[in-house]
XYZ file of C-alpha atoms in Angstrom:
572
model
C 0.093 -0.102 0.041
C 1.377 3.583 -1.057
C 2.400 5.713 2.132
C 3.685 9.000 2.494
C 5.656 9.521 5.750
C 4.346 12.701 7.426
C 7.966 14.099 7.851
C 6.844 17.724 7.657
C 4.079 17.223 10.361
C 6.753 15.746 12.899
C 9.005 18.755 12.169
C 6.132 21.051 12.676
C 5.082 19.600 15.895
C 8.418 19.585 17.400
C 9.246 22.996 16.204
C 5.866 24.649 17.192
C 3.763 22.544 19.440
C 5.444 20.005 21.696
C 8.698 21.880 22.393
C 11.514 19.665 21.581
C 13.640 22.318 22.150
C 13.523 21.836 25.633
C 14.991 18.590 25.044
C 17.764 19.587 22.934
C 18.876 22.346 25.114
C 19.913 20.110 27.856
C 23.135 18.617 28.252
C 21.754 15.142 27.769
C 20.500 15.616 24.610
C 22.507 18.315 23.172
C 23.837 16.548 19.925
C 20.028 15.924 18.855
C 20.053 19.215 16.844
C 17.697 20.281 14.415
C 19.849 19.010 11.426
C 20.235 15.668 13.088
C 16.640 15.082 13.657
C 15.599 16.302 10.262
C 18.005 13.779 8.897
C 16.632 11.130 10.942
C 12.909 11.786 10.234
C 13.946 11.908 6.212
C 15.895 8.757 6.360
C 13.487 6.635 8.323
C 10.459 7.929 6.244
C 12.300 6.796 3.045
C 13.013 3.439 4.422
C 9.320 3.273 5.555
C 7.872 4.252 2.089
C 10.329 2.257 -0.144
C 10.637 -1.115 2.161
C 8.317 -1.483 4.890
C 5.032 -0.124 2.949
C 5.153 -2.703 0.231
C 5.137 -5.472 3.022
C 1.950 -4.511 4.345
C -0.232 -6.419 2.165
C 2.158 -9.563 1.987
C 1.760 -9.618 5.816
C -1.910 -9.860 5.738
C -2.036 -12.387 2.379
C 0.579 -14.699 3.718
C 0.682 -15.022 7.604
C 3.586 -16.159 9.643
C 3.519 -20.093 9.922
C 4.767 -22.800 12.107
C 6.765 -25.475 10.470
C 8.297 -28.358 12.211
C 8.734 -26.208 15.150
C 10.293 -23.352 13.127
C 8.265 -20.049 12.396
C 8.427 -18.946 8.866
C 7.428 -15.146 8.574
C 5.743 -13.541 5.508
C 7.592 -12.785 2.548
C 9.811 -10.024 2.392
C 9.795 -10.025 6.204
C 13.484 -11.011 6.977
C 14.832 -8.424 4.381
C 12.581 -5.574 5.996
C 13.514 -6.235 9.518
C 17.337 -6.260 8.448
C 16.724 -2.854 6.567
C 15.254 -1.592 10.108
C 18.236 -3.228 12.054
C 20.783 -1.726 9.573
C 19.707 1.552 9.697
C 19.562 1.827 13.290
C 16.212 2.185 13.875
C 15.743 -0.270 16.475
C 17.804 1.508 19.230
C 17.425 5.348 18.327
C 17.242 6.218 22.248
C 19.595 3.229 23.351
C 22.784 4.111 25.393
C 25.631 4.838 23.018
C 28.096 2.685 25.337
C 25.989 -0.254 23.961
C 25.873 1.122 20.217
C 22.632 2.982 20.560
C 22.113 6.565 18.943
C 21.170 8.221 22.509
C 18.898 10.470 20.813
C 15.455 11.532 22.628
C 12.312 9.559 22.891
C 10.485 11.642 21.010
C 12.554 10.966 17.841
C 11.940 7.469 18.387
C 8.310 8.115 18.630
C 7.869 9.702 15.666
C 10.052 6.872 13.783
C 7.891 4.286 15.336
C 4.847 5.857 14.426
C 6.131 5.878 10.670
C 7.081 2.046 10.795
C 3.641 1.480 12.343
C 1.884 3.086 9.600
C 3.811 1.392 6.648
C 3.526 -1.975 8.045
C 2.256 -2.606 11.753
C 2.967 -6.359 11.588
C 6.850 -5.918 11.364
C 7.122 -2.899 13.522
C 5.990 -5.040 16.773
C 9.573 -6.601 16.322
C 11.558 -3.610 16.946
C 9.018 -2.479 19.404
C 9.501 -5.293 21.506
C 12.936 -4.953 21.562
C 13.155 -1.341 22.197
C 11.265 -2.147 25.410
C 13.776 -4.865 26.410
C 16.755 -2.745 25.875
C 15.529 -0.378 28.353
C 14.392 -2.982 31.007
C 18.163 -4.236 30.670
C 19.878 -0.949 30.771
C 17.771 -0.109 34.158
C 17.697 -3.475 35.535
C 20.437 -6.061 34.401
C 23.713 -6.753 35.755
C 26.663 -5.581 33.814
C 27.308 -8.860 32.868
C 23.996 -9.451 31.205
C 24.212 -5.841 29.668
C 27.552 -6.698 27.905
C 26.321 -10.101 26.426
C 22.927 -8.874 25.384
C 22.426 -5.402 24.778
C 24.894 -4.834 21.784
C 23.313 -7.601 20.233
C 19.678 -6.337 20.701
C 20.752 -2.631 19.889
C 22.111 -3.913 16.644
C 19.008 -6.006 15.569
C 21.007 -9.129 15.528
C 18.999 -10.299 18.314
C 15.483 -9.452 19.155
C 13.501 -9.321 22.510
C 10.006 -10.298 23.680
C 7.826 -9.898 26.638
C 6.268 -12.918 28.600
C 3.844 -11.903 30.948
C 0.448 -13.631 30.182
C -0.946 -17.266 31.090
C -4.089 -18.765 30.175
C -5.518 -17.988 33.770
C -3.426 -14.911 34.232
C -4.259 -12.152 31.566
C -4.611 -8.961 33.518
C -4.438 -10.564 36.769
C -0.682 -11.307 36.318
C -0.176 -11.847 39.940
C -2.106 -15.172 39.127
C 0.738 -16.890 37.206
C 2.055 -20.351 37.595
C 5.577 -20.118 35.815
C 8.075 -21.066 38.218
C 11.897 -20.530 38.760
C 14.054 -23.117 40.338
C 17.642 -22.294 41.511
C 20.556 -23.913 39.481
C 24.203 -24.410 41.069
C 25.692 -22.202 38.643
C 23.572 -18.975 39.611
C 21.131 -19.496 36.716
C 17.521 -20.611 37.154
C 15.289 -23.380 35.566
C 12.315 -21.623 33.958
C 9.210 -23.780 33.583
C 5.690 -22.947 32.330
C 3.522 -21.717 29.590
C 3.081 -18.063 28.329
C 0.582 -16.763 25.607
C -0.079 -14.073 23.289
C 3.911 -13.812 23.002
C 4.253 -11.172 19.927
C 7.238 -12.279 17.866
C 8.206 -15.086 20.042
C 9.597 -16.816 17.357
C 10.403 -15.849 13.631
C 13.217 -16.201 10.910
C 14.351 -12.455 11.180
C 17.160 -12.793 13.604
C 19.680 -15.306 15.085
C 18.314 -15.286 18.733
C 15.397 -14.455 20.502
C 15.482 -13.224 23.891
C 12.683 -13.527 26.431
C 11.940 -11.711 29.295
C 9.816 -13.785 31.612
C 7.822 -13.366 34.682
C 8.196 -16.238 36.913
C 7.853 -17.153 40.868
C 11.079 -18.212 43.054
C 10.139 -21.044 45.373
C 10.174 -18.372 48.222
C 7.934 -15.742 46.088
C 4.661 -14.990 48.048
C 1.398 -15.195 46.024
C 0.287 -12.203 43.676
C 2.390 -9.546 42.085
C 4.939 -9.076 45.132
C 6.179 -12.644 44.554
C 7.377 -12.329 41.194
C 10.492 -12.208 39.649
C 12.106 -11.268 35.994
C 14.494 -13.598 34.001
C 16.307 -13.275 30.860
C 15.451 -16.697 28.549
C 17.276 -16.719 25.346
C 16.272 -19.093 22.631
C 19.893 -20.005 22.281
C 22.276 -19.443 25.176
C 25.263 -17.506 24.215
C 28.959 -19.205 24.160
C 31.967 -17.823 25.947
C 32.090 -15.529 22.869
C 28.837 -14.141 23.117
C 27.423 -15.954 19.898
C 24.378 -18.172 20.164
C 25.198 -21.619 21.306
C 23.160 -24.638 22.177
C 19.362 -24.342 22.013
C 17.712 -23.672 25.299
C 14.697 -25.971 26.776
C 11.725 -23.800 25.189
C 9.591 -24.318 22.104
C 6.594 -22.805 20.439
C 3.728 -24.656 21.064
C 1.410 -22.877 18.209
C 0.616 -19.778 16.787
C -2.585 -17.723 17.268
C -5.015 -17.465 14.516
C -6.104 -13.743 14.742
C -8.498 -11.391 13.434
C -5.369 -8.924 11.935
C -1.852 -8.587 12.187
C -1.138 -11.808 10.352
C 2.354 -11.043 9.592
C 3.199 -10.924 13.363
C 3.776 -14.342 14.885
C 1.896 -14.359 17.928
C 3.117 -17.561 19.985
C 2.313 -19.948 22.828
C 5.568 -20.464 24.323
C 6.469 -23.639 26.598
C 9.357 -23.325 29.127
C 10.365 -27.011 30.277
C 13.412 -26.173 32.644
C 14.840 -23.670 30.188
C 18.174 -21.810 31.467
C 17.599 -18.263 32.459
C 19.125 -15.180 34.375
C 17.721 -12.891 37.092
C 17.206 -9.369 35.924
C 17.115 -7.213 38.841
C 16.277 -8.330 42.605
C 14.287 -11.375 43.276
C 10.508 -10.941 43.882
C 10.881 -7.538 42.071
C 10.154 -8.618 38.723
C 6.945 -6.109 38.226
C 9.118 -3.224 38.835
C 11.461 -4.241 36.188
C 8.943 -5.359 33.628
C 6.801 -2.026 34.208
C 10.142 -0.328 32.842
C 9.666 -2.370 29.531
C 5.872 -1.882 29.796
C 5.788 1.891 30.050
C 7.789 2.119 27.189
C 5.636 -0.503 25.420
C 2.491 1.731 26.211
C 3.653 4.482 24.576
C 4.487 2.696 21.660
C 1.329 0.778 21.199
C -0.319 4.319 21.276
C 1.749 5.398 18.617
C 0.920 2.070 16.795
C -2.883 3.286 16.898
C -1.912 6.712 15.551
C 0.526 5.255 12.842
C -2.405 2.913 11.394
C -4.704 6.087 11.587
C -2.429 7.835 9.193
C -2.193 5.100 7.003
C -5.850 4.585 6.893
C -6.426 8.064 6.259
C -3.847 8.318 3.397
C -5.681 5.289 1.954
C -9.103 6.918 2.220
C -7.876 10.244 0.815
C -6.566 8.580 -2.184
C -9.560 6.859 -2.987
C -11.963 9.705 -2.268
C -9.782 11.632 -4.836
C -10.098 9.211 -7.394
C -13.349 7.838 -6.941
C -16.569 9.323 -8.863
C -20.300 8.906 -7.585
C -23.167 10.908 -7.496
C -23.343 14.620 -8.558
C -21.419 17.131 -7.259
C -23.182 20.113 -5.560
C -20.447 22.520 -5.318
C -19.334 24.780 -8.477
C -15.927 23.854 -9.770
C -15.703 20.516 -8.123
C -13.317 17.801 -8.577
C -16.103 15.453 -9.920
C -15.105 12.852 -7.294
C -16.495 11.975 -3.974
C -14.432 14.364 -2.379
C -16.868 17.017 -3.328
C -19.736 15.662 -0.920
C -19.996 17.179 2.467
C -20.221 13.950 4.399
C -17.000 12.434 2.685
C -15.069 15.768 3.706
C -16.806 15.523 7.409
C -15.229 11.912 7.391
C -11.785 12.800 6.129
C -11.569 16.069 8.214
C -12.136 14.334 11.608
C -9.698 11.522 10.591
C -7.008 14.223 9.888
C -7.787 16.144 12.946
C -7.995 13.446 15.490
C -4.598 11.817 14.132
C -3.054 15.259 14.631
C -4.455 15.321 18.112
C -3.424 12.046 19.243
C -0.083 12.572 17.546
C 0.806 15.701 19.555
C -0.300 14.130 22.676
C 2.291 11.268 22.004
C 4.775 13.549 21.392
C 4.268 15.622 24.292
C 4.371 12.583 26.317
C 7.668 11.583 24.756
C 9.126 14.991 25.395
C 8.313 14.639 29.140
C 9.825 11.301 29.237
C 13.138 12.848 27.774
C 13.052 15.921 30.060
C 12.551 13.317 32.964
C 15.805 11.661 31.868
C 17.495 14.632 31.214
C 16.782 16.731 34.305
C 15.350 13.918 36.891
C 12.830 16.807 37.822
C 9.979 15.219 39.604
C 7.475 17.471 37.636
C 8.400 16.043 34.599
C 8.265 12.559 35.759
C 4.861 13.193 37.139
C 3.936 14.439 33.605
C 5.321 11.689 31.842
C 3.585 9.089 33.912
C -0.020 11.156 33.639
C 0.339 11.344 29.875
C 1.238 7.449 29.430
C -2.064 5.859 29.764
C -3.641 8.819 27.762
C -1.200 8.190 25.180
C -1.829 4.664 25.091
C -5.445 4.662 25.255
C -6.363 7.499 23.050
C -3.971 6.792 20.563
C -5.227 3.397 19.832
C -8.701 4.461 20.056
C -8.090 6.916 17.423
C -6.762 4.301 15.354
C -9.525 2.215 15.514
C -12.040 4.949 14.755
C -10.019 6.318 12.009
C -9.527 2.994 10.343
C -13.251 2.276 11.031
C -14.330 5.518 9.161
C -11.888 4.624 6.451
C -13.810 1.365 5.917
C -17.109 3.672 5.681
C -15.757 6.135 3.365
C -14.939 3.544 0.860
C -18.525 2.482 1.055
C -19.242 -1.167 -0.370
C -15.370 -1.331 -1.449
C -14.433 -1.038 1.981
C -15.689 -4.345 2.990
C -13.933 -5.942 0.302
C -10.739 -7.105 1.324
C -8.985 -6.408 -2.063
C -9.079 -2.696 -1.235
C -6.936 -3.153 1.778
C -9.062 -0.764 3.841
C -10.209 -3.276 6.183
C -6.708 -4.639 6.898
C -6.054 -1.219 8.749
C -9.055 -1.916 11.061
C -8.170 -5.409 11.436
C -4.830 -5.018 12.214
C -5.451 -1.920 14.703
C -8.040 -3.824 16.792
C -5.777 -5.487 19.390
C -3.883 -2.645 20.046
C -6.901 -1.115 22.363
C -6.396 -4.906 24.364
C -2.693 -5.362 24.682
C -0.150 -3.999 27.019
C -3.033 -3.165 29.287
C -6.478 -2.872 27.782
C -7.958 0.688 27.470
C -10.038 0.267 30.294
C -7.050 -0.547 32.636
C -5.175 2.722 31.419
C -8.142 4.693 32.176
C -8.350 3.116 35.724
C -4.808 3.769 36.305
C -5.339 7.113 34.978
C -8.174 8.093 37.659
C -6.524 5.964 40.364
C -2.603 6.014 40.724
C -2.206 8.853 38.593
C -4.602 11.174 40.537
C -3.480 9.654 44.034
C -1.264 13.205 44.158
C -4.203 14.799 44.832
C -4.578 15.832 41.044
C -1.488 17.981 41.175
C -0.081 16.417 37.572
C -3.549 16.925 35.904
C -3.774 20.533 37.181
C -0.413 21.410 36.203
C -1.416 20.447 32.899
C -4.812 22.308 33.148
C -3.286 25.569 34.193
C -0.771 25.205 31.515
C -3.759 24.914 28.742
C -5.641 27.745 30.446
C -2.614 30.209 30.389
C -1.869 29.478 26.848
C -5.760 30.087 25.768
C -5.795 33.084 27.645
C -2.858 34.184 25.599
C -4.245 33.161 22.509
C -7.758 35.341 23.262
C -5.912 38.331 21.629
C -4.782 36.620 18.448
C -7.424 34.007 17.731
C -10.586 34.410 20.293
C -13.002 32.226 18.307
C -10.757 29.224 19.062
C -9.108 30.249 22.257
C -12.431 30.860 24.233
C -13.823 27.310 23.772
C -10.650 25.923 24.440
C -10.425 27.742 27.569
C -14.289 26.951 28.672
C -13.516 23.227 27.896
C -10.410 23.382 30.375
C -12.542 24.692 32.997
C -15.131 21.715 32.633
C -12.182 19.333 32.693
C -10.846 21.014 36.197
C -14.265 20.503 37.522
C -14.290 16.707 36.462
C -10.874 16.285 38.027
C -12.014 18.038 41.435
C -14.876 15.521 41.391
C -12.534 12.575 40.678
C -10.154 13.393 43.343
C -12.782 13.949 45.937
C -14.413 10.346 45.508
C -13.930 8.200 48.443
C -15.429 5.108 46.535
C -13.010 3.766 43.975
C -15.932 2.386 42.313
C -17.210 5.931 41.391
C -13.854 6.658 39.567
C -13.756 3.274 37.739
C -17.203 3.934 36.714
C -16.304 6.738 34.663
C -12.575 6.337 34.092
C -12.922 5.589 30.368
C -14.822 8.678 29.538
C -12.804 10.746 31.589
C -9.605 9.707 29.805
C -11.391 10.236 26.693
C -12.605 13.705 27.778
C -8.973 14.810 29.057
C -7.770 13.809 25.559
C -10.302 16.048 23.736
C -9.219 18.951 25.661
C -5.577 18.254 24.984
C -6.294 17.871 21.327
C -7.846 21.281 21.559
C -4.958 22.740 23.177
C -2.580 21.400 20.708
C -4.655 22.322 17.729
C -4.957 25.824 19.046
C -1.038 25.713 19.448
C -0.938 24.729 15.788
C -3.018 27.639 14.424
C -1.192 30.187 16.584
C 2.316 28.964 15.030
C 0.780 29.517 11.714
C -0.578 33.178 12.824
C -4.295 32.074 12.235
C -4.019 31.396 8.390
C -3.546 28.561 6.513
C -4.262 24.493 6.278
C -3.463 24.000 10.035
C -5.862 26.738 11.234
C -8.551 25.640 9.174
C -8.035 22.000 10.754
C -7.897 23.399 14.247
C -11.211 25.299 13.715
C -12.923 22.011 12.763
C -11.559 20.080 15.787
C -12.332 22.919 18.077
C -15.984 23.484 16.740
C -17.095 20.019 15.949
C -15.084 17.347 17.725
C -13.598 18.860 21.039
C -17.342 19.369 22.443
C -17.453 15.991 22.917
C -15.567 16.438 26.016
C -18.619 17.751 27.763
C -20.652 14.584 27.110
C -17.494 12.423 28.112
C -17.086 14.320 31.046
C -20.651 14.338 32.176
C -20.551 10.972 31.861
C -17.449 10.291 33.738
C -18.730 12.166 37.067
C -22.121 10.039 37.061
C -20.792 7.668 39.669
C -21.262 4.016 39.991
C -24.790 3.792 41.643
C -26.569 3.045 38.774
C -24.319 0.308 37.522
C -24.647 -1.454 40.501
C -28.554 -0.716 40.934
C -28.505 -3.312 37.975
C -29.294 -6.845 39.098
C -27.709 -10.078 37.484
C -30.906 -10.914 35.984
C -31.186 -7.451 34.050
C -27.905 -8.529 31.901
C -29.663 -11.591 30.748
C -30.184 -11.790 26.800
C-alpha cells in the first residue's frame, strides 16, 4: 500500500507545538540538533515508504506459519527487518555505550509511528526489542548488559515480553510459571506463556525472552514475581548463539489481524534463565518495559490512523459517484460534504493523538535529562492517555476509512479493512484501554490531582494568551478546560474507587479531547491564524472537541446506577 511519511508534520510539531527545543537544550540531548533530527526523520521516512510499506499486504495475505517447530515469517519480512536493524532504527534512544544513538524518545516515537503506518505487523518486532533494551539498561547486571545489549541494539537479536498465561491475563499475579535455582547461579524456568508477540521468527539469529516467573520462596500475587532473561539459544563464551535452550513454540495464534506478526504460545521446560534485577522485584523491572511499550502501542494506533487516512484520501480523490453539489468541484466523492466531514475528522483526530504522544515523549526525555519530579509526573500522567487515546483514534479512523470506501471498504482487495483488523488489538494488549483509564483516575490522581492541574493550568494560560489573536478558537478551549478542571476535582474527591472506575474511560477521552484542542490551538497560533492547520484546528475545536462535555458528564455520574442493575438485568 502506498504511504507517504508525514515528516513535515513531525517537524512542525517538534518546532511549534510540543517543544522539542526544551529537550535539545539539555546537556543530555544537546547533540540532537535540528539538522540531526531532520536527517533522522527523512531517512526513516524513506525506509518506511520504500521498504516497509510494500510488505503490508504480503503480511496480511501470507501469514507467519509454524513448520516443524520453526516459525517462517511473511515474504519479505526478514529483508524488511534487516533494513530496520541496519539503519539503526531499533535503538535510536538506546545508550551509545552499547551501540545506540542516544537520541530523545521523541525522535524514536516519530520513527515508530512511521514504521507502524507502513507495516504494523513488522514494526512490532523492533518495538518489543526497544522495550527489552530499556528494561535491561535499568535493571540487568553488567554481565548481562555486556552480553545482550550490543546484540539487541544492533538488531542481530530481538526481544520479547512474556507476562500472560491462560489463567493470568490482566491479573498477572495469578501466574504459575516457576523458577528453580540452579547450582551455577542460573535458574530453571518452567511454564507456559500465551500471546507472545514475535515469540519466534526467522528474522534474527537469536530471540531473548523476558519471562515473569515465581521463585520457590515467592509470595502469592505480584509481590512474589521475579523477572528472568531466557534466550532461545544460550550464548557461548564468545557471546554468540550456542546450544538451544529448553523452550519451544507450541502454536501460533489465529488472529483477526496482524497476520504477519507471529503471536506464539511459548512452553518453557526447565529452560535456563538469568535473573534480571532483584528477586521478587520482577514487576517493577517489567514495568520499565511496559511503560515504554504503552507509549509505543499508542503510537502504533496513531500510525495506523495515518495509513488509513492516506488510503481513504486517495480513494476519495479518485472515486466518482453521484452529482457534485459545489461549483468547480473535482467530480469525485471529495466534493460531498459528508465525505469531507469524515476526512477532516480523521486528519484532525490523528493530529491530536500524535501531539499528545509526542508531548508524552518530550516529558520522558525531560525526566531523563533533568530528573525533575514534575517531568516524571507529567510523563506518568500522559502515558495512559497516549496509549488509550492513540489506539482509540487508530480504531476510529480505520473504521471511518472503511465507511468512506462504501461497499468497497468491506471488500478485502481494497486493503481498507486490513487497517481496522490490524489495529483493533492495540486497545487490548499492553494493558487494555479500560485498565489504562483506571490507572489514570486511580494511581495517576493519587497525588491529589497535582499533575492533572499542572496540565490544566498550562492549557488555560495558553488559551488566555491566544484570546488576543484567535479569540474564536481560544475561548472554547479555555471553557472546555474549566469543565475538565471540575471533573478532576470530582474524581479527586471520590472516596469510593468504583465511582472513579465507572467513569474512567469517558474521563480519559474527555481529557484527551481537551488536550487535542490545546494542541490544535497551538498549531493555529504557530501559523498566525491563517492556513491549512488553522482550518483543521477550527474544525476540531468547533466540531470534535465539544464531545468532551458529554464524556466528562458521563465520567462524573458515579457507579450507583451500574450497581443498581441486578444480575438478571443482563440476561439476553
